[in-house]
Short mmCIF file of C-alpha atoms in Angstrom, two decimals:
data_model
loop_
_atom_site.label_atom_id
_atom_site.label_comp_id
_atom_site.label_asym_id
_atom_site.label_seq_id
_atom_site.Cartn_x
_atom_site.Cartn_y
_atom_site.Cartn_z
CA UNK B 1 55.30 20.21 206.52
CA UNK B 2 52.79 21.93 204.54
CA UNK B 3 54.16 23.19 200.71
CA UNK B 4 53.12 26.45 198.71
CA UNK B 5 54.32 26.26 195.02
CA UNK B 6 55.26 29.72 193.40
CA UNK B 7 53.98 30.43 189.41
CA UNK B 8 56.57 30.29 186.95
CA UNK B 9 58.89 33.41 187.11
CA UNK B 10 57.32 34.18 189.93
CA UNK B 11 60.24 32.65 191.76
CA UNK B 12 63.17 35.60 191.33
CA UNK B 13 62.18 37.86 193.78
CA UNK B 14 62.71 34.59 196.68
CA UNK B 15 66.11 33.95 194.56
CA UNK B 16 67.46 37.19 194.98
CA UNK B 17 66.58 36.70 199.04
CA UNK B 18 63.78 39.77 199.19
CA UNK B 19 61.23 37.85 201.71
CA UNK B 20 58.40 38.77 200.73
CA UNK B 21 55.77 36.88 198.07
CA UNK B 22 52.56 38.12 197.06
CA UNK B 23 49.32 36.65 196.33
CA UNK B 24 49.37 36.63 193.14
CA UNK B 25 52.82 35.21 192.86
CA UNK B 26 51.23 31.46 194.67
CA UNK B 27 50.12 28.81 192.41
CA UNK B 28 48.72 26.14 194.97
CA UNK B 29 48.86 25.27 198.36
CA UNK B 30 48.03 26.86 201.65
CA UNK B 31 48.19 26.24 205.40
CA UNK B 32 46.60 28.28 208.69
CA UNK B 33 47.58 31.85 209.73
CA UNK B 34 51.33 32.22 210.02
CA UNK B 35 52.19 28.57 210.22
CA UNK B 36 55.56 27.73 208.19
CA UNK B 37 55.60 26.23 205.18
CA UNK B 38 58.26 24.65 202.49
CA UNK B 39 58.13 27.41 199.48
CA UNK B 40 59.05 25.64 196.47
CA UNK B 41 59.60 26.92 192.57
CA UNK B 42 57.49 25.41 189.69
CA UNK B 43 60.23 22.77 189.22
CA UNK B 44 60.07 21.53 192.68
CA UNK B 45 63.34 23.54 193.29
CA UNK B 46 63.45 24.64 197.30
CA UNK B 47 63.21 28.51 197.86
CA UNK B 48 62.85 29.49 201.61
CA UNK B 49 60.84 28.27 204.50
CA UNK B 50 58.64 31.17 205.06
CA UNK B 51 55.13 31.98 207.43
CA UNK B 52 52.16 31.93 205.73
CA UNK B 53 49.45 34.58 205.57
CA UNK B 54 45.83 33.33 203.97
CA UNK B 55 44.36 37.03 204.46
CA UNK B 56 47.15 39.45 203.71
CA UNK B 57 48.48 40.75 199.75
CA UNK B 58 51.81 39.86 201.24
CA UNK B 59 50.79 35.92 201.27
CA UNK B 60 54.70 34.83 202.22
CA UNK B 61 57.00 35.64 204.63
CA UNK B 62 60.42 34.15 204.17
CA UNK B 63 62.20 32.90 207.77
CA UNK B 64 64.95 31.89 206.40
CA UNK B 65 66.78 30.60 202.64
CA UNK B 66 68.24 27.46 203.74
CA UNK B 67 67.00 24.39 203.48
CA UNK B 68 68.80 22.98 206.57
CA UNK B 69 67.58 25.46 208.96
CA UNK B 70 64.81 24.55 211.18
CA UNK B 71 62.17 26.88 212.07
CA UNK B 72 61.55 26.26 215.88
CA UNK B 73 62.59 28.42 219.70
CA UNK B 74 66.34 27.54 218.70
CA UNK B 75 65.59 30.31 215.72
CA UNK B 76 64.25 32.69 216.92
CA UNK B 77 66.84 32.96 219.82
CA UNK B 78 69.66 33.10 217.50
CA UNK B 79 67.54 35.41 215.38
CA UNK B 80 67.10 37.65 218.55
CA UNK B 81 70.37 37.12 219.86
CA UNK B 82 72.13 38.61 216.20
CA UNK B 83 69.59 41.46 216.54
CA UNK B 84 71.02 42.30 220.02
CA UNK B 85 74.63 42.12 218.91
CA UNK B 86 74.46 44.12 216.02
CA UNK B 87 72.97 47.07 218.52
CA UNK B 88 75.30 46.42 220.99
CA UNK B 89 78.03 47.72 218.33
CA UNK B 90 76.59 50.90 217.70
CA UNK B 91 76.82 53.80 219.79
CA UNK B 92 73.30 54.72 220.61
CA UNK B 93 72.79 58.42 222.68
CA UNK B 94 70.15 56.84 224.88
CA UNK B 95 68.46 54.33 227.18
CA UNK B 96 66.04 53.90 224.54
CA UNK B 97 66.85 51.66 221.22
CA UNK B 98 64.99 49.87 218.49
CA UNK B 99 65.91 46.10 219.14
CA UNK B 100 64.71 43.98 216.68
CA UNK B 101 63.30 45.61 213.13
CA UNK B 102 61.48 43.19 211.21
CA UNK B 103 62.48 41.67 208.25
CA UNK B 104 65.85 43.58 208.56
CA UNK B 105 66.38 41.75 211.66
CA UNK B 106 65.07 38.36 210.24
CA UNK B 107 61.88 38.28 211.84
CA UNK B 108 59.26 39.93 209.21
CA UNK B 109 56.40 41.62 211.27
CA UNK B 110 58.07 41.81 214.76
CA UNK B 111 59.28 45.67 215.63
CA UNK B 112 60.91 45.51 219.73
CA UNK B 113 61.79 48.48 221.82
CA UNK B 114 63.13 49.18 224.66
CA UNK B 115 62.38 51.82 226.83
CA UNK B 116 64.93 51.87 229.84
CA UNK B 117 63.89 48.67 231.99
CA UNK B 118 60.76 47.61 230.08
CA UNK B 119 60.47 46.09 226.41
CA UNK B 120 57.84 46.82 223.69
CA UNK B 121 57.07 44.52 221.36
CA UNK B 122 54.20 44.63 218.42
CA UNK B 123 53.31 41.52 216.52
CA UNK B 124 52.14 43.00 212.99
CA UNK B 125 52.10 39.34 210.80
CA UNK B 126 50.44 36.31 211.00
CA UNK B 127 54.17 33.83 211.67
CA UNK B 128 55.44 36.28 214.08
CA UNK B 129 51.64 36.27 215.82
CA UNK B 130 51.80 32.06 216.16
CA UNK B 131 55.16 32.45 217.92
CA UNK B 132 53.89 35.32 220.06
CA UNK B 133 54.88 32.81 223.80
CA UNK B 134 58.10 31.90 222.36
CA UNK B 135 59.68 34.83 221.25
CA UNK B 136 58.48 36.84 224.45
CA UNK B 137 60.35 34.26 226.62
CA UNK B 138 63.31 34.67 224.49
CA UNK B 139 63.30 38.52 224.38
CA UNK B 140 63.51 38.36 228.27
CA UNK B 141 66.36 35.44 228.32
CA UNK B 142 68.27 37.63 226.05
CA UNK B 143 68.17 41.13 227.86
CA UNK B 144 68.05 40.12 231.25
CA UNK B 145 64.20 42.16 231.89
CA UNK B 146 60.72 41.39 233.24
CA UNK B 147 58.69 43.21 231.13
CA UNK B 148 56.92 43.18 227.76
CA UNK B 149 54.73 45.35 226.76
CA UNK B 150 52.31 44.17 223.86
CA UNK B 151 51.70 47.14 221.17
CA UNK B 152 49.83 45.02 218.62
CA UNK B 153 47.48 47.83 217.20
CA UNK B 154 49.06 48.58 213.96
CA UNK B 155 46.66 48.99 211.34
CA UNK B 156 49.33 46.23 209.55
CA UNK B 157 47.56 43.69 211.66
CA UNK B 158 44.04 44.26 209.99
CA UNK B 159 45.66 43.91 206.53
CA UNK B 160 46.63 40.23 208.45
CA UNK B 161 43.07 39.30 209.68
CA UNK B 162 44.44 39.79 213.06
CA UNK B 163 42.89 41.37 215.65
CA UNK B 164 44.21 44.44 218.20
CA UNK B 165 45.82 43.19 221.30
CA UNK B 166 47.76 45.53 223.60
CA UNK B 167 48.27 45.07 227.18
CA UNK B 168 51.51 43.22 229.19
CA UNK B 169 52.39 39.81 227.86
CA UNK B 170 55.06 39.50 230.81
CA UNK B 171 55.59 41.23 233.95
CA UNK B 172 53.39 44.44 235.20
CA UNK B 173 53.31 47.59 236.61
CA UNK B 174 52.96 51.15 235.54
CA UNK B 175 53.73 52.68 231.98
CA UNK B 176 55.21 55.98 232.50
CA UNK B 177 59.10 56.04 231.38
CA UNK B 178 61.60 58.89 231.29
CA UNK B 179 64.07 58.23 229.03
CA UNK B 180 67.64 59.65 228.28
CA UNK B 181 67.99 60.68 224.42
CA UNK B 182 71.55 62.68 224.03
CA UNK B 183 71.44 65.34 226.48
CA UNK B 184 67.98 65.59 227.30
CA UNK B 185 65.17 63.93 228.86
CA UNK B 186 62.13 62.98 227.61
CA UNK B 187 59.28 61.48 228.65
CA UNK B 188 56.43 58.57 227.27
CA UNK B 189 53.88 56.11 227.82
CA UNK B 190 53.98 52.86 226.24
CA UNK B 191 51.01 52.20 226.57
CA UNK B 192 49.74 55.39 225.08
CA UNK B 193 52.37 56.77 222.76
CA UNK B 194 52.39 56.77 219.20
CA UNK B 195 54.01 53.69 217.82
CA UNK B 196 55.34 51.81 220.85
CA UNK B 197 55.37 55.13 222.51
CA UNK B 198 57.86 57.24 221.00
CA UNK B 199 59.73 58.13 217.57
CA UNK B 200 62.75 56.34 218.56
CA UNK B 201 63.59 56.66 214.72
CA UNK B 202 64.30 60.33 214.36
CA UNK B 203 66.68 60.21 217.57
CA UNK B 204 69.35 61.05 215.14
CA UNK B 205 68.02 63.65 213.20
CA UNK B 206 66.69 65.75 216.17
CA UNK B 207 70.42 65.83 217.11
CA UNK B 208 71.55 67.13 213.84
CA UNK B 209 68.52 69.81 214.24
CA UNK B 210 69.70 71.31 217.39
CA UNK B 211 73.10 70.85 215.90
CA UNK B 212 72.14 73.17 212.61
CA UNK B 213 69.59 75.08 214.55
CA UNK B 214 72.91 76.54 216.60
CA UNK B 215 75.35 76.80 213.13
CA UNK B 216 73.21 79.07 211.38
CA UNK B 217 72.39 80.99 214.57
CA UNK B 218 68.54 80.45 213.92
CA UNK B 219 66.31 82.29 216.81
CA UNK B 220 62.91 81.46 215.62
CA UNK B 221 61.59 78.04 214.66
CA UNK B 222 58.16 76.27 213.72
CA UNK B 223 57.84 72.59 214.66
CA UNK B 224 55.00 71.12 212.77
CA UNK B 225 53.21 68.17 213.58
CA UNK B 226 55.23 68.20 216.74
CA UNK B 227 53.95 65.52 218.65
CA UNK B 228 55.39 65.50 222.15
CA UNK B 229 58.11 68.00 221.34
CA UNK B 230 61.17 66.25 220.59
CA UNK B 231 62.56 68.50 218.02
CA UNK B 232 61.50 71.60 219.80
CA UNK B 233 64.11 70.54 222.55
CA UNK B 234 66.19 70.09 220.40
CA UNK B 235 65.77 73.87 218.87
CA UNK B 236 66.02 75.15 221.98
CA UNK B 237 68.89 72.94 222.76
CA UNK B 238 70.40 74.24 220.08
CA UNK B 239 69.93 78.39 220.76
CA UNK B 240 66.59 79.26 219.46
CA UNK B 241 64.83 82.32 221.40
CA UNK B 242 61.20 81.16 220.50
CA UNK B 243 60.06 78.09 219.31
CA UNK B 244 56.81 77.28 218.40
CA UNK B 245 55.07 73.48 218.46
CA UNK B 246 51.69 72.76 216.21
CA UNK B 247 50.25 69.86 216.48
CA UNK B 248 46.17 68.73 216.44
CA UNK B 249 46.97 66.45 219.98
CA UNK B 250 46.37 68.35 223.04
CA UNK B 251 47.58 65.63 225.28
CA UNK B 252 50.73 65.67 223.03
CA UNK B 253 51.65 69.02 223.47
CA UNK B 254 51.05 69.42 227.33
CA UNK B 255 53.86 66.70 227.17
CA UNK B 256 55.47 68.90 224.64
CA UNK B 257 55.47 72.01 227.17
CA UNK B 258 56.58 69.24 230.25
CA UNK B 259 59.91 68.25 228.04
CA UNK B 260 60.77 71.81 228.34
CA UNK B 261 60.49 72.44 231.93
CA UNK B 262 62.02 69.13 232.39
CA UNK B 263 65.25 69.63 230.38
CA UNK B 264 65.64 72.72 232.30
CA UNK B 265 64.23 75.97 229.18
CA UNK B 266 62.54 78.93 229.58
CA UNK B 267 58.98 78.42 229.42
CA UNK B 268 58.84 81.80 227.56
CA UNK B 269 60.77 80.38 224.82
CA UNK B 270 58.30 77.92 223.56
CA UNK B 271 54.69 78.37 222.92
CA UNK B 272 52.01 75.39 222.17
CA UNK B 273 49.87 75.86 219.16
CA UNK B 274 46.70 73.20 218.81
CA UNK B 275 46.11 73.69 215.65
CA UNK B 276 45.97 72.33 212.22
CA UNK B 277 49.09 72.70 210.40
CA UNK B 278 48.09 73.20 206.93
CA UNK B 279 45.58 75.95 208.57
CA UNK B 280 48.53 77.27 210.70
CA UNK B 281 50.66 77.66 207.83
CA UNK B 282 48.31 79.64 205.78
CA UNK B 283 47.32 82.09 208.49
CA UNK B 284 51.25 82.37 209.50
CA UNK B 285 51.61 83.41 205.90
CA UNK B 286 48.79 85.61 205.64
CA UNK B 287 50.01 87.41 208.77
CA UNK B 288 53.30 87.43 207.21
CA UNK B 289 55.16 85.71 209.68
CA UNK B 290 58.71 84.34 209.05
CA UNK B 291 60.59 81.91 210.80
CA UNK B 292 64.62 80.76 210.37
CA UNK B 293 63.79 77.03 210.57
CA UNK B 294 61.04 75.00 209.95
CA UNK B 295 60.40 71.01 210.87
CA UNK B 296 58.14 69.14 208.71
CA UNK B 297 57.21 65.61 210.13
CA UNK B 298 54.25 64.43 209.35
CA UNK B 299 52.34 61.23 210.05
CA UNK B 300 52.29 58.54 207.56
CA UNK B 301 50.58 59.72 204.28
CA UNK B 302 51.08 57.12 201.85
CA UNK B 303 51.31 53.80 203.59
CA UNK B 304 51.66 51.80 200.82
CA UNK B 305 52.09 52.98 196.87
CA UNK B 306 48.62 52.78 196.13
CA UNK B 307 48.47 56.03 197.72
CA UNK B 308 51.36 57.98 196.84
CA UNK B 309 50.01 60.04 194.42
CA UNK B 310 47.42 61.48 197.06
CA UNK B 311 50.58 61.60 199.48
CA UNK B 312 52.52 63.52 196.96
CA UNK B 313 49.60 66.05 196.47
CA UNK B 314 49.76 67.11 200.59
CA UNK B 315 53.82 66.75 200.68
CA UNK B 316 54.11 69.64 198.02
CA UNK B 317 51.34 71.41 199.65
CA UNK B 318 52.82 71.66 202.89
CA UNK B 319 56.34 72.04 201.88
CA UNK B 320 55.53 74.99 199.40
CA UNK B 321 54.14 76.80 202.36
CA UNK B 322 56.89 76.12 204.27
CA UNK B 323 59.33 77.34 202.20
CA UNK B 324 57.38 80.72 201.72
CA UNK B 325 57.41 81.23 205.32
CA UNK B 326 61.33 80.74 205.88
CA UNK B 327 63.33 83.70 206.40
CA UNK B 328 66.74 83.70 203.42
CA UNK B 329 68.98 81.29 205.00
CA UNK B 330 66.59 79.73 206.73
CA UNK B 331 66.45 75.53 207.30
CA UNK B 332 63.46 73.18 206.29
CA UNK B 333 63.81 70.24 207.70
CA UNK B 334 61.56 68.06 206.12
CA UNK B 335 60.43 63.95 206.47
CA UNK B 336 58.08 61.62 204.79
CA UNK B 337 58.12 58.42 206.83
CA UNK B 338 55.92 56.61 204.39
CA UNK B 339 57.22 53.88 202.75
CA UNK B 340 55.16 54.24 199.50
CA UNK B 341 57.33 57.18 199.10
CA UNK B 342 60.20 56.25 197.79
CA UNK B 343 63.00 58.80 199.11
CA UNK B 344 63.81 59.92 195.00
CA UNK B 345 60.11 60.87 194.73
CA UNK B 346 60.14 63.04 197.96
CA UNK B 347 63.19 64.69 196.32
CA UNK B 348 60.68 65.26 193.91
CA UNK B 349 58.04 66.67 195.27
CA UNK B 350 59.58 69.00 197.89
CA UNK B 351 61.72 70.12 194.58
CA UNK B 352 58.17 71.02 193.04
CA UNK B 353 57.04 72.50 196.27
CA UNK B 354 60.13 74.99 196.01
CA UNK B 355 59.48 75.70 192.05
CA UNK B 356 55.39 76.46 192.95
CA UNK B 357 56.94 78.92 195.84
CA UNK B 358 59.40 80.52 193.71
CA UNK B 359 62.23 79.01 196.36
CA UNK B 360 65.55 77.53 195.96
CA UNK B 361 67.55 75.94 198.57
CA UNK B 362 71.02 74.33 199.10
CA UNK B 363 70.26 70.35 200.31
CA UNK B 364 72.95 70.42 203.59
CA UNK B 365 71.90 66.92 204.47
CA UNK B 366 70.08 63.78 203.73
CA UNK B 367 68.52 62.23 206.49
CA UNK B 368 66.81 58.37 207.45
CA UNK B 369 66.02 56.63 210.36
CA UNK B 370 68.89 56.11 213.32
CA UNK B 371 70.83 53.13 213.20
CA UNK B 372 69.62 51.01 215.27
CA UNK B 373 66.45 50.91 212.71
CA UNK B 374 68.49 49.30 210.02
CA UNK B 375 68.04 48.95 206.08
CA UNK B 376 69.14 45.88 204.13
CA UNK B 377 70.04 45.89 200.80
CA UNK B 378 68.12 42.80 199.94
CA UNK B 379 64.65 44.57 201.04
CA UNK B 380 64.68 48.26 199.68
CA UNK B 381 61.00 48.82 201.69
CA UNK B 382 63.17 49.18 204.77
CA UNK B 383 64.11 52.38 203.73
CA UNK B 384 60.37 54.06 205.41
CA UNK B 385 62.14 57.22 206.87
CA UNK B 386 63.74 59.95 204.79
CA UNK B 387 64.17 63.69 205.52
CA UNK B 388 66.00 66.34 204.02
CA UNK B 389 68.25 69.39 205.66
CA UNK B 390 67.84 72.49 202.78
CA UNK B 391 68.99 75.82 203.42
CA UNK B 392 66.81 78.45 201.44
CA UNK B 393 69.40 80.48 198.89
#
């Protein structure tokens, strides 16, 4: 077994269990993409057995903290199995769940849906890559399918030196899925979608939407960034006479119009704008539109903190326009799902988006990713997703 040494004091971070080590925390040794080595302090002291990454900032990826533990099938099944247990004890509104999350989960770089009968998996680190055969087989042991769709084009795997692979790594057959999310159906394409085809993470919060959207009897609402529509069912799930959904996707947004019909509305309820947001939102203004709820979710920003102060710049923007364009008593229901934006600084910088607008607003809820797309309190990155529910005073 190949050894990587850590620098003096370098070593805390692996001693507090966060799994991650960076380039510049290794003081010798090496071995090829995602192979496992033994990570060991200055002293010689063992730290974890982790997979090791010779193109990537994040140069270590723990597997696991004990020195007993072998890395081989045998752990990843039990890895896989726990992931599947802890989901089975939640109670998930749909035939559509996050299975395995990463380094939550135990298995840094691996994300797993799955979508009804058929699993989606994307491989985003170098260890997780170099077990690609062996964790597919167990995946299908441990749910009982014949499917696996690969999703490996996340822009994490150039940061690896891994190239884009999608396509079926078991089973076949077409990629169109209708799933059930609460009471409503929606509809995706793995092979298409955003992500492994849908934002499985915001299943939660879409139900809360509707759920506001019908206690403060709000008729009009303005989905931005709306992708294929899943909060504007919910709106109109929730009561709302017109709802509008922006987004810069055509194909999105003919699905968005389909999820109407299909969950039964009134196509005169809902209107498709492609458009630009931040465009929309100024001419909305300058027309002096008003609207009793707004959704903000918009794609990833800041991916890492090098870019947050960029991020932070277009977060105020958007939410100070926003906030101008609700109606008193109106909801903003706003998300950053970057995870160099830490979910204090978002407080921040929608609270300095209300200030610029001359807005103030009661915070009715706090809002992260569903459940089945755990956090750990031993790796605070986890914590991508985070939305707030504020009611303008």
């Amino acid at each position: 077994m190949k050894k990587v040494t850590i620098r003096p004091g370098k070593e805390r971070s692996l001693v507090k269990r966060h799994p991650w080590v960076f380039e510049s925390s290794v003081a010798r040794g090496g071995a090829d993409s995602g192979e496992t080595v033994r990570v060991e302090a200055a002293d010689g002291t063992f730290l974890c057995w982790a997979a090791f990454s010779p193109q990537s900032q994040i140069r270590l990826r723990a597997w696991t903290f004990d020195e007993a533990e072998r890395v081989d099938a045998a752990f990843f099944r039990r890895r896989i199995d726990q992931a599947l247990a802890m989901r089975a004890r939640l109670e998930i509104a749909s035939d559509a769940v996050r299975l395995i999350h990463g380094e939550a989960d135990g298995l840094p770089g691996l994300i797993v849906d799955r979508y009804v009968d058929t699993l989606v998996a994307q491989f985003t680190s170098a260890g997780v890559e170099r077990w690609k055969g062996v964790i597919a087989d167990a995946l299908l042991a441990a749910t009982g399918l014949t499917r696996l769709y690969e999703r490996s084009d996340a822009q994490a795997r150039e940061w690896e030196g891994l190239p884009v692979q999608t396509g079926w790594l078991r089973g076949d057959g077409g990629t169109a899925i209708t799933i059930r999310e609460h009471d409503w159906r929606l509809t995706l394409d793995v092979a298409e979608g955003h992500k492994t085809g849908y934002y499985l993470d915001q299943r939660d919060s879409r139900r809360r939407f509707a759920d506001a959207v019908r206690q403060f009897g709000c008729r009009s609402v303005l989905n931005c960034f709306s992708y294929t529509g899943g909060f504007s069912v919910a709106a109109l799930a929730g009561g709302a006479a017109e709802v509008i959904s922006v987004d810069s996707s055509g194909p999105a947004l003919e699905r968005a119009v389909a999820h109407v019909a299909l969950n039964g509305f009134d196509a005169s309820r809902h209107q498709a704008w492609d458009a630009d947001v931040n465009a929309t939102l100024r001419r909305c203004l300058a027309e002096g539109r008003r609207f009793d709820a707004i959704v903000l979710d918009p794609p990833k920003f800041a991916p890492t903190a090098a870019h947050a102060e960029r991020a932070a710049r277009a977060y105020k923007d958007i939410n100070r326009l926003a906030f101008m364009l609700l109606n008193d008593g109106g909801l903003l229901y706003t998300f950053s799902c970057s995870g160099g934006i830490s979910p204090d600084l978002f407080h921040k910088i929608v609270a300095g988006a209300g200030l610029d607008a001359s807005v103030d607003g009661y915070i009715v809820e706090r809002l992260s990713a569903a459940a089945d797309h755990p956090q750990t309190v031993r790796f605070p990155e986890g914590d991508y997703l985070k939305g707030l529910g504020i009611l303008r005073r």
